Amino acid sequence: MGIMNKIIGGEADTPNEYVELDLDDFETVRGDADVRVRFAEIGGQQDIIDIKDAVYDGDLVVADIIRHTTTDNTMERIVDDLGRVIEEVDGDMVQKGDDQLIIAPTGVAISREKI
C-alpha cells in the first residue's frame, strides 16, 4: 500500500511489502563516470601528491585532515599547495568543519550554502 492509502484510510503496510536489497545484485564499478569521488587522509605534506594527481585526473577528493589543526603550519602549507593546483585546473576547494577538505576539479563548483 502506498502513502495515499494511509492518508485516506487504507490498510497499513505490512513487513512483507518491503524488499531487502542485496548490494551484490548491483554493479558497483562504473567505468563510464566522468568524475569519481575519492577519499584521502592527510597525515603530512607527502600525502598531497596522490590528491594532486587525482584532481589533475578530474576526480573530486574528500580529504580527512583530523590529524591537523587549522592553525598548524603543515596544514597551512598543504592548503597553499592544493590552492595552487585548484587555480591551475580552475577547480574549487572548501574546508568542512575542522576535519575535512573537499577538493574539486575543473567544472565542479562547491556550494557554500547548506540545503
Coordinates of C-alpha atoms in Angstrom, one line a residue:
M1 CA 0.0 0.0 0.0
G2 CA 1.2 3.5 -0.7
I3 CA 1.2 6.6 1.3
M4 CA -2.0 7.9 -0.1
N5 CA -3.8 4.8 1.2
K6 CA -2.5 5.6 4.6
I7 CA -3.7 9.2 4.4
I8 CA -7.2 8.3 3.2
G9 CA -7.7 5.4 5.5
G10 CA -6.4 2.3 3.5
E11 CA -4.7 -0.6 5.0
A12 CA -1.3 -0.2 6.7
D13 CA 1.9 -1.5 5.1
T14 CA 3.0 -5.0 6.2
P15 CA 6.6 -6.1 6.6
N16 CA 6.1 -8.4 3.6
E17 CA 5.7 -5.4 1.3
Y18 CA 9.3 -4.3 1.9
V19 CA 12.2 -5.9 -0.1
E20 CA 15.7 -6.1 1.4
L21 CA 18.2 -5.2 -1.3
D22 CA 21.3 -7.3 -1.8
L23 CA 24.2 -5.0 -2.8
D24 CA 25.8 -7.9 -4.7
D25 CA 22.9 -7.5 -7.2
F26 CA 24.2 -4.1 -8.3
E27 CA 27.2 -3.3 -10.3
T28 CA 29.5 -1.1 -8.1
V29 CA 32.2 -0.3 -10.6
R30 CA 31.2 2.4 -13.1
G31 CA 33.8 2.7 -15.8
D32 CA 31.9 5.5 -17.7
A33 CA 31.8 8.1 -14.9
D34 CA 33.2 11.4 -15.8
V35 CA 34.0 12.4 -12.2
R36 CA 34.9 10.0 -9.4
V37 CA 34.7 10.9 -5.7
R38 CA 37.9 9.8 -4.0
F39 CA 38.7 9.7 -0.2
A40 CA 42.1 10.5 1.3
E41 CA 43.8 11.1 4.6
I42 CA 46.3 13.8 5.0
G43 CA 48.9 13.0 7.6
G44 CA 51.7 15.1 6.1
Q45 CA 53.0 17.0 3.1
Q46 CA 53.8 13.8 1.2
D47 CA 50.1 12.7 1.2
I48 CA 49.1 15.6 -1.1
I49 CA 50.9 14.1 -4.1
D50 CA 48.2 11.5 -4.7
I51 CA 45.5 14.1 -4.1
K52 CA 47.1 16.4 -6.7
D53 CA 47.2 13.6 -9.2
A54 CA 43.5 12.8 -8.6
V55 CA 42.5 16.4 -9.1
Y56 CA 44.5 16.7 -12.2
D57 CA 42.8 13.5 -13.4
G58 CA 39.4 15.2 -12.9
D59 CA 38.4 13.5 -9.6
L60 CA 36.8 15.1 -6.6
V61 CA 38.7 14.4 -3.4
V62 CA 37.3 14.4 0.2
A63 CA 40.4 14.5 2.4
D64 CA 40.4 13.8 6.2
I65 CA 42.6 16.4 8.0
I66 CA 41.7 15.4 11.5
R67 CA 45.3 15.0 12.5
H68 CA 46.0 18.7 11.9
T69 CA 44.5 21.8 13.4
T70 CA 43.6 24.8 11.2
T71 CA 46.5 26.8 12.8
D72 CA 49.1 24.0 12.1
N73 CA 51.9 25.3 9.9
T74 CA 51.9 22.0 8.0
M75 CA 48.2 22.4 7.3
E76 CA 48.9 25.9 6.0
R77 CA 51.5 24.6 3.5
I78 CA 49.1 21.8 2.4
V79 CA 46.3 24.2 1.8
D80 CA 48.6 26.6 -0.1
D81 CA 49.9 23.7 -2.3
L82 CA 46.4 22.4 -3.0
G83 CA 45.2 26.0 -3.7
R84 CA 47.8 26.4 -6.4
V85 CA 46.5 23.1 -8.0
I86 CA 42.9 24.4 -7.8
E87 CA 44.0 27.6 -9.6
E88 CA 45.7 25.6 -12.3
V89 CA 42.8 23.4 -13.0
D90 CA 40.1 26.1 -12.3
G91 CA 38.6 23.9 -9.6
D92 CA 37.3 24.6 -6.1
M93 CA 38.2 23.8 -2.5
V94 CA 36.5 24.2 0.8
Q95 CA 37.1 23.1 4.4
K96 CA 34.2 21.3 6.0
G97 CA 34.5 21.7 9.7
D98 CA 37.8 21.0 11.3
D99 CA 38.2 17.6 9.8
Q100 CA 37.7 17.6 6.0
L101 CA 38.9 19.4 2.9
I102 CA 36.8 19.0 -0.3
I103 CA 38.9 19.5 -3.4
A104 CA 37.0 19.7 -6.7
P105 CA 38.4 19.5 -10.3
T106 CA 37.6 21.6 -13.3
G107 CA 33.9 22.1 -13.9
V108 CA 32.8 21.3 -10.4
A109 CA 31.8 24.1 -8.0
I110 CA 31.3 23.5 -4.3
S111 CA 28.3 25.4 -2.8
R112 CA 29.0 27.2 0.5
E113 CA 25.3 27.0 1.4
K114 CA 23.5 24.1 3.1
I115 CA 20.3 22.8 1.6

